[in-house]
Coordinates of C-alpha atoms in Angstrom, one line a residue:
Chain A
M553 CA -162.8 8.2 13.3
K554 CA -165.6 7.7 11.5
V555 CA -168.4 4.6 11.3
L556 CA -170.5 3.7 8.5
V557 CA -173.5 2.1 10.0
P558 CA -175.7 0.8 7.2
V559 CA -179.2 -0.5 8.4
K560 CA -182.5 -2.0 6.8
R561 CA -186.1 -1.7 7.2
V562 CA -187.6 -5.4 7.1
V563 CA -191.2 -6.6 8.4
D564 CA -190.5 -7.1 12.0
Y565 CA -188.8 -10.9 13.0
N566 CA -192.2 -12.0 14.8
V567 CA -194.8 -11.5 12.5
K568 CA -195.0 -14.9 9.8
V569 CA -195.7 -13.6 6.9
R570 CA -197.9 -14.9 4.1
V571 CA -197.2 -15.5 0.5
K572 CA -199.4 -13.5 -2.0
S573 CA -202.6 -15.7 -3.3
D574 CA -200.7 -14.2 -6.9
Q575 CA -196.9 -15.7 -5.9
T576 CA -196.0 -12.8 -6.8
G577 CA -194.4 -12.0 -3.2
V578 CA -195.3 -12.1 0.9
D579 CA -198.0 -10.0 1.8
I580 CA -195.9 -6.8 3.8
A581 CA -199.2 -4.2 3.7
N582 CA -200.4 -3.5 7.6
V583 CA -197.2 -5.7 8.8
K584 CA -195.2 -4.3 11.2
M585 CA -192.0 -3.3 10.7
S586 CA -188.6 -3.0 12.4
M587 CA -185.2 -2.1 11.6
N588 CA -183.5 -5.6 11.1
P589 CA -182.3 -7.3 14.3
F590 CA -178.6 -7.2 13.1
D591 CA -178.5 -3.8 11.8
E592 CA -179.6 -3.2 15.4
I593 CA -176.5 -4.7 16.5
A594 CA -174.9 -2.3 14.5
V595 CA -175.4 0.6 15.8
E596 CA -175.3 -0.9 18.9
E597 CA -171.4 -1.8 18.3
A598 CA -170.7 1.6 16.8
T599 CA -172.2 3.5 19.8
R600 CA -169.7 1.3 22.3
L601 CA -166.9 2.2 20.7
K602 CA -167.5 6.0 20.6
E603 CA -168.9 5.4 24.0
K604 CA -165.5 4.2 24.4
G605 CA -163.8 6.9 22.1
T606 CA -162.4 5.4 19.5
V607 CA -166.2 6.4 17.1
T608 CA -166.6 10.1 16.8
E609 CA -169.0 10.1 14.4
I610 CA -171.8 7.9 14.0
V611 CA -173.3 7.9 10.6
A612 CA -176.5 5.5 9.2
V613 CA -177.8 5.0 5.7
S614 CA -181.0 3.3 4.3
C615 CA -181.5 2.8 1.3
G616 CA -185.7 2.4 -0.2
V617 CA -188.7 4.1 0.4
A618 CA -189.5 7.1 2.9
Q619 CA -190.2 5.3 5.6
C620 CA -187.1 4.1 5.9
Q621 CA -186.8 7.5 7.2
E622 CA -188.7 5.9 10.8
T623 CA -185.5 3.0 10.9
L624 CA -183.2 5.7 10.4
R625 CA -184.7 7.5 13.3
T626 CA -184.5 4.4 15.4
A627 CA -181.0 4.3 14.9
M628 CA -180.4 7.6 15.8
A629 CA -181.8 6.9 19.0
I630 CA -179.8 4.3 19.6
G631 CA -177.3 6.4 19.1
A632 CA -175.9 7.6 15.4
D633 CA -175.0 11.3 14.8
R634 CA -176.2 11.9 11.4
G635 CA -178.4 9.4 9.7
V636 CA -178.8 9.8 5.2
L637 CA -181.5 8.1 3.4
V638 CA -181.2 7.3 -0.8
Q639 CA -184.8 7.3 -1.4
T640 CA -186.1 5.4 -4.1
D641 CA -189.1 2.4 -4.6
E642 CA -187.6 0.8 -6.9
E643 CA -186.5 -2.8 -5.7
L644 CA -183.0 -2.6 -4.1
Q645 CA -181.2 -6.1 -4.6
P646 CA -177.4 -6.8 -2.4
L647 CA -176.0 -5.0 -5.5
A648 CA -177.1 -2.6 -6.0
V649 CA -177.4 -1.7 -2.4
A650 CA -173.6 -2.3 -2.0
K651 CA -173.1 0.1 -5.2
I652 CA -175.0 3.0 -3.5
L653 CA -172.5 2.1 -0.6
K654 CA -169.4 2.2 -1.8
A655 CA -170.6 6.1 -3.3
L656 CA -171.5 6.9 -0.4
A657 CA -168.7 5.6 1.6
D658 CA -166.5 7.9 -0.9
K659 CA -168.1 10.5 0.3
E660 CA -168.0 10.2 3.8
Q661 CA -164.2 8.1 4.1
P662 CA -165.6 6.6 7.4
E663 CA -162.7 4.0 8.2
L664 CA -165.1 1.3 9.5
I665 CA -168.3 0.1 7.7
I666 CA -170.9 -2.2 10.7
L667 CA -174.2 -4.3 8.9
G668 CA -175.4 -6.4 9.6
K669 CA -174.5 -9.9 8.6
Q670 CA -178.1 -10.6 6.7
A671 CA -181.9 -9.3 6.7
I672 CA -184.0 -11.9 7.6
D673 CA -186.3 -10.3 4.5
D674 CA -183.9 -12.1 1.9
D675 CA -181.6 -13.6 3.8
A676 CA -178.6 -13.3 1.4
N677 CA -175.7 -12.4 3.6
Q678 CA -174.4 -10.3 0.4
T679 CA -174.2 -7.1 1.3
G680 CA -170.5 -6.7 3.1
Q681 CA -169.1 -8.8 1.6
M682 CA -169.8 -7.3 -1.7
L683 CA -169.0 -3.5 0.0
A684 CA -165.7 -4.9 0.6
A685 CA -164.7 -5.8 -3.0
L686 CA -166.0 -3.2 -3.8
L687 CA -164.2 -0.5 -1.6
G688 CA -161.2 -3.1 -2.4
W689 CA -161.4 -3.2 1.4
P690 CA -160.3 -6.3 3.8
Q691 CA -163.3 -7.8 6.0
A692 CA -164.1 -9.5 8.4
T693 CA -167.9 -11.6 8.6
F694 CA -170.0 -12.8 11.4
A695 CA -168.6 -11.0 14.4
S696 CA -168.8 -11.7 18.4
K697 CA -166.2 -9.7 19.6
V698 CA -164.7 -6.4 17.7
E699 CA -161.1 -4.7 19.0
I700 CA -160.5 -1.5 17.3
G701 CA -156.7 0.2 17.6
D702 CA -153.2 1.5 15.7
G703 CA -155.2 1.8 12.7
K704 CA -156.3 -2.1 12.9
A705 CA -159.4 -4.0 13.9
T706 CA -158.8 -7.0 15.6
V707 CA -162.5 -9.3 15.0
T708 CA -163.3 -12.6 16.6
R709 CA -165.6 -14.1 14.3
E710 CA -168.4 -17.1 14.6
V711 CA -167.4 -19.8 12.0
D712 CA -167.9 -23.6 11.2
G713 CA -167.2 -25.3 14.6
G714 CA -165.8 -22.3 17.3
L715 CA -164.2 -19.0 16.8
E716 CA -161.4 -17.8 14.8
T717 CA -159.7 -14.3 15.4
L718 CA -158.3 -12.3 11.9
S719 CA -156.2 -8.8 12.0
L720 CA -157.8 -6.2 9.1
T721 CA -156.1 -2.5 8.3
L722 CA -158.4 -0.3 8.0
P723 CA -160.3 1.2 6.6
A724 CA -162.6 -1.7 6.9
I725 CA -165.9 -3.5 7.1
V726 CA -167.5 -6.0 9.8
T727 CA -171.1 -7.9 10.0
T728 CA -172.6 -8.7 13.0
D729 CA -173.2 -11.9 14.6
L730 CA -176.2 -12.4 16.5
R731 CA -173.5 -11.9 20.0
L732 CA -171.9 -9.1 18.7
N733 CA -173.3 -7.4 21.9
E734 CA -177.8 -6.7 23.4
P735 CA -179.1 -4.1 22.2
R736 CA -180.4 -1.6 23.9
Y737 CA -183.6 -0.5 24.2
V738 CA -184.3 2.3 23.2
T739 CA -185.3 6.0 25.8
L740 CA -187.9 8.3 25.3
P741 CA -186.3 11.0 25.7
N742 CA -183.9 9.8 23.2
I743 CA -185.8 9.1 20.2
M744 CA -187.0 13.0 20.7
K745 CA -183.4 14.1 21.0
A746 CA -184.1 11.9 17.8
K747 CA -186.2 14.0 15.8
K748 CA -183.7 17.1 15.9
K749 CA -180.4 15.3 14.6
Q750 CA -179.5 15.9 10.7
L751 CA -181.2 13.8 8.5
D752 CA -180.4 13.8 5.1
T753 CA -182.4 12.5 1.4
V754 CA -180.7 11.8 -2.0
S755 CA -182.0 9.5 -4.4
P756 CA -179.6 7.0 -6.7
A757 CA -179.4 8.9 -9.4
D758 CA -177.6 11.4 -7.2
L759 CA -174.9 8.9 -5.9
G760 CA -174.5 8.4 -10.4
V761 CA -175.6 4.2 -9.3
D762 CA -177.5 1.8 -11.4
A763 CA -179.6 0.3 -8.8
A764 CA -181.8 -1.7 -11.7
P765 CA -182.3 -5.7 -10.5
R766 CA -180.2 -8.0 -12.1
L767 CA -181.8 -11.2 -10.3
K768 CA -185.8 -11.1 -11.9
T769 CA -188.6 -13.0 -9.2
L770 CA -190.9 -15.3 -11.5
K771 CA -193.3 -16.0 -8.5
V772 CA -192.8 -17.3 -4.5
S773 CA -194.6 -19.3 -3.5
E774 CA -195.7 -21.4 0.1
P775 CA -193.3 -23.9 1.6
P776 CA -194.6 -27.6 0.7
S777 CA -196.3 -28.4 4.5
R778 CA -195.4 -30.4 6.6
S779 CA -198.2 -33.2 6.7
A780 CA -200.0 -32.8 9.9
G781 CA -197.9 -35.2 12.8
I782 CA -198.8 -36.9 15.6
K783 CA -199.2 -37.0 19.9
V784 CA -198.3 -40.6 21.7
P785 CA -199.5 -41.0 24.7
D786 CA -195.7 -42.2 26.2
V787 CA -192.6 -42.6 25.7
S788 CA -193.1 -47.1 24.0
A789 CA -195.1 -45.8 22.0
L790 CA -192.8 -43.4 19.9
V791 CA -189.9 -45.7 20.6
D792 CA -192.8 -48.4 18.3
K793 CA -193.8 -45.5 15.6
L794 CA -190.4 -44.4 15.9
K795 CA -188.6 -48.3 14.9
N796 CA -192.1 -49.2 13.2
E797 CA -193.7 -46.4 10.8
A798 CA -190.9 -44.1 10.1
K799 CA -188.0 -46.9 10.5
V800 CA -185.7 -44.3 11.0
V801 CA -183.9 -45.7 14.7
Chain B
M645 CA -169.1 -23.8 -20.5
S646 CA -168.5 -25.8 -17.5
V647 CA -169.0 -24.9 -14.0
L648 CA -167.3 -24.9 -11.0
V649 CA -167.1 -25.7 -7.9
I650 CA -165.4 -23.7 -4.6
A651 CA -164.2 -27.1 -2.4
E652 CA -165.3 -27.1 0.9
H653 CA -162.5 -28.6 3.1
D654 CA -159.4 -27.9 5.8
N655 CA -156.6 -28.8 4.0
A656 CA -156.4 -32.0 5.0
Q657 CA -159.7 -32.9 4.2
L658 CA -162.3 -32.6 2.5
K659 CA -165.4 -31.9 4.0
G660 CA -168.8 -33.0 2.7
A661 CA -170.2 -30.2 1.8
T662 CA -168.2 -29.8 -1.3
L663 CA -170.3 -33.7 -2.7
N664 CA -173.7 -31.8 -2.4
V665 CA -172.7 -28.9 -4.7
I666 CA -171.6 -31.0 -6.9
A667 CA -174.3 -32.5 -7.0
A668 CA -176.1 -29.1 -7.2
A669 CA -172.9 -28.5 -10.5
T670 CA -174.2 -31.5 -12.2
K671 CA -178.0 -30.5 -12.6
I672 CA -176.5 -27.1 -14.4
D673 CA -173.9 -29.1 -16.8
A674 CA -171.9 -32.1 -16.8
D675 CA -168.6 -30.3 -17.2
V676 CA -167.9 -29.8 -13.9
H677 CA -164.8 -29.1 -12.0
V678 CA -163.2 -28.4 -8.7
L679 CA -161.1 -25.8 -7.1
V680 CA -158.9 -26.4 -4.2
A681 CA -158.0 -23.0 -2.5
G682 CA -155.7 -24.1 0.8
Q683 CA -151.8 -24.9 1.5
G684 CA -150.7 -28.5 2.4
A685 CA -154.8 -29.4 0.3
Q686 CA -153.4 -31.8 -1.8
A687 CA -154.8 -34.7 -0.5
A688 CA -158.2 -32.7 -0.8
A689 CA -157.6 -32.5 -4.0
D690 CA -157.1 -34.9 -4.6
E691 CA -160.0 -36.6 -2.5
A692 CA -162.3 -34.7 -5.0
A693 CA -160.6 -36.0 -8.5
K694 CA -163.2 -38.9 -7.1
A695 CA -166.2 -37.3 -6.6
V696 CA -167.7 -38.9 -9.3
G697 CA -169.6 -35.9 -11.9
V698 CA -165.5 -34.3 -10.9
T699 CA -163.6 -33.5 -14.5
K700 CA -161.5 -31.6 -13.3
V701 CA -159.6 -30.4 -9.6
L702 CA -158.2 -27.4 -9.7
L703 CA -155.7 -27.4 -7.1
A704 CA -154.0 -23.6 -5.8
D705 CA -151.8 -24.6 -2.4
G706 CA -149.7 -21.8 -0.8
D707 CA -149.7 -20.0 2.0
S708 CA -151.8 -16.9 1.4
L709 CA -154.7 -19.0 0.9
G710 CA -154.2 -21.4 4.5
N711 CA -156.2 -19.8 6.3
A712 CA -159.0 -18.7 3.8
L713 CA -158.6 -15.3 3.6
A714 CA -162.0 -14.1 2.6
E715 CA -159.9 -11.6 0.6
N716 CA -157.6 -13.8 -1.4
V717 CA -159.4 -16.8 -1.4
A718 CA -161.6 -14.0 -4.2
E719 CA -158.5 -13.2 -6.0
Q720 CA -157.7 -16.4 -5.9
V721 CA -161.3 -17.8 -7.7
L722 CA -161.8 -14.6 -9.3
A723 CA -158.2 -15.8 -11.6
V724 CA -159.7 -18.3 -12.9
A725 CA -163.2 -17.5 -13.1
D726 CA -163.5 -16.3 -17.1
G727 CA -163.3 -20.0 -18.2
Y728 CA -166.7 -20.6 -16.3
S729 CA -170.5 -20.0 -16.8
H730 CA -171.4 -20.8 -13.1
I731 CA -168.9 -20.4 -10.0
L732 CA -170.9 -22.3 -6.9
F733 CA -170.3 -22.1 -3.2
P734 CA -171.5 -24.1 -0.5
A735 CA -173.4 -22.4 2.3
T736 CA -171.2 -22.7 5.2
V737 CA -169.9 -19.4 6.8
S738 CA -166.6 -20.2 4.3
G739 CA -168.5 -20.6 0.5
K740 CA -170.6 -16.9 2.0
N741 CA -168.4 -15.1 3.3
V742 CA -166.1 -15.5 -0.1
A743 CA -169.2 -16.1 -2.6
P744 CA -170.1 -12.3 -2.4
R745 CA -166.8 -10.6 -2.7
V746 CA -166.5 -13.0 -5.7
A747 CA -169.8 -12.0 -7.8
A748 CA -168.7 -7.9 -6.7
K749 CA -165.6 -8.3 -8.2
L750 CA -166.9 -9.8 -11.4
D751 CA -170.7 -7.3 -11.1
V752 CA -172.8 -9.4 -11.5
A753 CA -174.8 -10.6 -8.6
Q754 CA -174.7 -13.2 -6.3
V755 CA -177.7 -16.5 -5.3
S756 CA -178.0 -17.0 -2.5
E757 CA -178.6 -20.8 -0.9
I758 CA -180.6 -22.0 -3.8
T759 CA -182.3 -25.8 -3.0
A760 CA -183.3 -26.3 -6.3
V761 CA -181.8 -25.5 -10.2
V762 CA -185.1 -25.3 -12.2
S763 CA -183.0 -24.2 -15.1
P764 CA -179.8 -22.8 -15.7
D765 CA -180.5 -19.8 -14.3
T766 CA -183.3 -19.9 -12.7
F767 CA -183.1 -21.4 -9.3
E768 CA -185.9 -21.9 -6.4
R769 CA -184.0 -20.0 -2.9
P770 CA -186.2 -19.4 1.0
I771 CA -186.4 -16.8 1.7
Y772 CA -188.2 -15.5 5.3
A773 CA -186.6 -17.2 7.2
G774 CA -187.8 -20.4 4.5
N775 CA -191.6 -19.1 4.8
A776 CA -191.5 -18.4 1.2
I777 CA -189.8 -20.2 -1.9
A778 CA -188.5 -17.2 -4.5
T779 CA -188.0 -18.8 -8.2
V780 CA -185.5 -16.1 -9.3
Q781 CA -184.3 -15.7 -12.7
S782 CA -180.3 -13.9 -13.3
Q783 CA -180.1 -12.1 -15.7
D784 CA -176.4 -11.8 -15.4
A785 CA -173.9 -13.9 -18.3
K786 CA -172.3 -15.4 -15.1
K787 CA -174.4 -16.5 -12.2
V788 CA -172.6 -16.2 -8.9
L789 CA -174.6 -19.1 -6.2
T790 CA -174.1 -20.5 -3.1
V791 CA -175.8 -24.1 -2.3
R792 CA -177.7 -25.0 0.6
T793 CA -176.3 -28.2 0.8
T794 CA -179.2 -30.0 2.6
A795 CA -180.8 -29.8 -0.3
F796 CA -178.6 -32.1 -2.7
D797 CA -177.8 -34.9 -2.1
A798 CA -174.2 -35.9 -2.0
V799 CA -172.4 -37.3 -5.1
A800 CA -170.3 -40.9 -4.8
A801 CA -167.7 -40.0 -2.5
Q802 CA -165.3 -42.7 -4.7
G803 CA -165.8 -43.9 -7.8
G804 CA -164.8 -40.6 -10.1
S805 CA -160.9 -39.8 -11.5
A806 CA -160.9 -36.3 -13.0
A807 CA -156.6 -35.3 -13.6
V808 CA -155.1 -32.8 -11.2
E809 CA -154.4 -29.4 -12.4
T810 CA -152.0 -27.2 -10.6
L811 CA -152.8 -23.3 -10.4
T812 CA -150.9 -20.3 -9.4
V813 CA -151.4 -18.9 -6.0
V814 CA -152.1 -15.2 -6.0
G815 CA -150.0 -13.8 -4.0
D816 CA -151.2 -12.0 -0.4
S817 CA -153.4 -9.1 0.0
G818 CA -151.9 -7.8 3.1
K819 CA -155.2 -5.9 4.0
S820 CA -156.1 -9.7 6.7
S821 CA -154.2 -11.4 8.4
F822 CA -155.2 -14.4 11.0
V823 CA -154.2 -14.3 14.2
G824 CA -155.7 -17.5 15.8
R825 CA -158.2 -20.5 16.0
E826 CA -160.4 -22.1 19.0
L827 CA -162.5 -24.6 17.2
A828 CA -164.8 -26.8 19.8
K829 CA -163.5 -30.5 19.9
S830 CA -166.2 -32.9 18.8
D831 CA -166.4 -36.2 19.1
R832 CA -170.4 -36.3 17.7
P833 CA -170.8 -35.8 13.9
E834 CA -170.7 -32.9 12.3
L835 CA -173.8 -31.2 12.8
A836 CA -175.0 -30.1 9.2
G837 CA -174.1 -33.3 7.9
A838 CA -175.6 -35.8 10.3
N839 CA -178.5 -38.3 10.2
V840 CA -179.8 -37.7 13.8
V841 CA -178.8 -34.4 15.6
V842 CA -180.8 -34.5 19.0
S843 CA -181.0 -31.1 19.9
G844 CA -182.2 -28.6 23.3
G845 CA -183.9 -25.5 23.9
R846 CA -184.1 -23.4 26.8
G847 CA -186.2 -26.2 28.7
I848 CA -183.4 -27.8 29.4
G849 CA -182.2 -25.2 32.5
S850 CA -179.1 -25.7 32.8
A851 CA -175.9 -26.6 30.7
E852 CA -175.1 -28.5 33.7
N853 CA -178.9 -30.3 32.6
F854 CA -177.4 -29.9 28.7
K855 CA -175.8 -33.8 29.4
I856 CA -178.9 -35.3 29.8
L857 CA -179.7 -35.2 25.4
E858 CA -175.6 -37.2 25.4
P859 CA -176.7 -40.3 26.5
L860 CA -179.5 -40.6 24.5
A861 CA -177.2 -38.3 21.2
D862 CA -174.5 -41.3 21.6
K863 CA -177.7 -44.2 21.6
L864 CA -178.3 -42.2 18.1
G865 CA -175.5 -41.6 16.9
A866 CA -176.7 -37.6 16.2
A867 CA -175.2 -34.3 16.4
L868 CA -176.0 -32.6 19.5
G869 CA -177.8 -29.6 18.2
A870 CA -179.1 -25.8 20.3
S871 CA -181.7 -23.1 19.9
R872 CA -180.7 -19.9 20.1
A873 CA -182.5 -19.5 23.7
A874 CA -180.0 -22.4 24.6
V875 CA -177.5 -21.3 22.9
D876 CA -177.9 -17.5 25.0
A877 CA -178.5 -18.8 28.0
G878 CA -175.1 -20.5 27.4
F879 CA -176.5 -23.8 28.0
A880 CA -174.5 -24.7 24.5
P881 CA -171.8 -23.7 22.8
N882 CA -172.7 -20.8 19.7
D883 CA -171.8 -23.3 16.4
W884 CA -174.2 -25.6 17.7
Q885 CA -177.3 -23.8 17.0
V886 CA -179.6 -24.4 14.5
G887 CA -181.8 -22.2 12.9
Q888 CA -181.7 -19.1 10.8
T889 CA -179.2 -17.4 12.2
G890 CA -177.5 -20.6 12.7
K891 CA -176.9 -24.1 10.8
I892 CA -179.3 -25.2 8.8
V893 CA -180.3 -29.3 9.4
A894 CA -182.1 -32.0 7.6
P895 CA -181.1 -34.5 9.2
Q896 CA -183.5 -38.0 8.8
L897 CA -184.3 -37.6 12.5
Y898 CA -184.7 -34.8 14.4
V899 CA -185.4 -34.4 18.1
A900 CA -186.3 -31.0 19.2
V901 CA -186.5 -30.9 23.4
G902 CA -187.0 -28.2 25.8
I903 CA -187.4 -25.9 22.9
S904 CA -190.9 -24.3 22.0
G905 CA -190.1 -24.7 18.1
A906 CA -190.2 -20.5 17.7
I907 CA -190.1 -18.9 13.8
Q908 CA -186.3 -19.2 13.3
H909 CA -185.8 -22.0 14.8
L910 CA -187.8 -23.8 12.5
A911 CA -186.2 -22.4 9.7
G912 CA -182.9 -24.5 10.3
M913 CA -184.8 -27.6 10.7
K914 CA -188.2 -28.0 9.3
D915 CA -186.6 -30.2 7.2
S916 CA -185.8 -33.0 8.6
K917 CA -187.4 -36.2 7.0
V918 CA -188.8 -36.9 10.7
I919 CA -189.3 -35.2 13.5
V920 CA -189.9 -35.6 16.7
A921 CA -191.3 -33.3 19.5
I922 CA -190.2 -33.6 23.6
N923 CA -192.0 -30.7 25.4
K924 CA -194.5 -30.0 28.1
D925 CA -196.5 -27.7 26.6
E926 CA -198.6 -29.2 25.1
E927 CA -199.4 -25.2 23.2
A928 CA -196.0 -25.4 21.8
P929 CA -195.6 -24.3 17.8
I930 CA -193.4 -27.8 17.0
F931 CA -195.9 -29.6 17.6
G932 CA -197.5 -28.5 15.0
V933 CA -194.3 -29.3 12.2
S934 CA -193.6 -32.5 14.4
D935 CA -194.4 -36.0 13.6
Y936 CA -194.2 -37.4 16.8
G937 CA -195.0 -35.5 19.6
L938 CA -194.5 -36.1 23.3
V939 CA -195.8 -34.6 25.8
A940 CA -193.8 -35.0 29.0
D941 CA -191.0 -34.0 31.2
L942 CA -188.0 -33.9 29.5
F943 CA -186.7 -34.8 32.4
E944 CA -187.9 -38.6 32.8
A945 CA -188.7 -38.5 29.0
V946 CA -185.4 -38.4 27.4
P947 CA -183.3 -41.1 30.2
E948 CA -187.2 -43.6 29.1
L949 CA -186.3 -43.0 25.4
Q950 CA -182.9 -43.9 25.7
K951 CA -183.4 -47.1 27.8
S952 CA -186.1 -47.9 25.8
L953 CA -184.3 -47.8 22.2

């Protein structure tokens, strides 16, 4: 079966972003960009399903600026067979991405779409669920284990207080949680091979999608900073501070 | 128009998170309705009716809603969505699972994890693991929101007297089914709502060593938490994880033991009132956010702290 894996290019998770002084956004010029960590887990899971023989083709998709090609090449170096870039310089919000992905799913007819549970830039945690709704497919979010068989996906999810397992009729949507797998390192030979894989570029308009943002960002500001704390010399000083100064114990 | 709050409950009991969402809802409009969708959830609905600020409770009680499958719960919400200008979910695992599904079906954007209501169409929310706060305005007629519960003080659980109205339950989608659940048993307070949290990191060293935190947590009436490093290493269960990808907590007191303080961890706890860090590395980033830092070996400091409290 065919799997679609959407991947997002985001500011690398190790970068501490700075808010622009004019409060229009965060400064991402000249900052290291990478594949969203949850999406790496999604590509890895698709690749493992292919290695098991369950999956025949993996199509990686990314929406955004031309540089998202690099993210797609990374996905192909991990194991995706080909890539589709939906190129636009406009801001894309989760609803728009979900609509783009729906249009692609209608065209590609995958039986499974694996997404990351959230992107670490907007922290929205919406796209997978929205895509499931638009396609009318079942969803299993926050997956920590996925098994495919008999036209069904059996997915264990990380929920508040523990784990729960669902059975979904395919086609279905799965979003990955951190503990689903450990993504492999891409090797140089695979990076070279990925360069030869097919990468198609389309626009949201080609897919008939109106990608205009619905949420207007009025400003982006620094979070309130904590006032500088102190270091205490020993445990008794700490207890004294907690009891008499902070009065929390 | 009225505001609809989707209740968080386990069928038997209303979860505390619901009271925080009601508090956020009252900042938007005075007419707050609560939807309790579940199976055998009458008691949870009765509890919701007593919460201060609630004007009506809608109870949808049926087989299809017992395990809170996203497909069915979303349909139930959509069945009543017409009458509301705002639909609010707690930003819990179940709220986050269903809210975007509802938003997409209504063809509206969803605003995730709001931390403040600026006006009925404008909200604040953290982005980039809490390193920036975005103020966003929704252009949609209907607003679907998830609420970061730690950002709003809970309304009183007692004192209201709303009527409970019973709804027709939507059918099962037939597309997904519940197989099983494995919940961790714990006598300690629930992590997300605890007043005090004691968390351990990689510095603890092993699952066995994690027990060193238990007497301290018991003494403080605290929930136990963990950093991702500690969870990944198998020292602590997954649902103890505090951080960008785990739980967001904002207790009165957060004690970080053997936690270096990576950006992703800080995202989950830096709104705590008082932060105490115990770490032997005096350069650890956690000391940048802690109110009281103690540079010491945790294996000596933790038992000593427990004894002197």
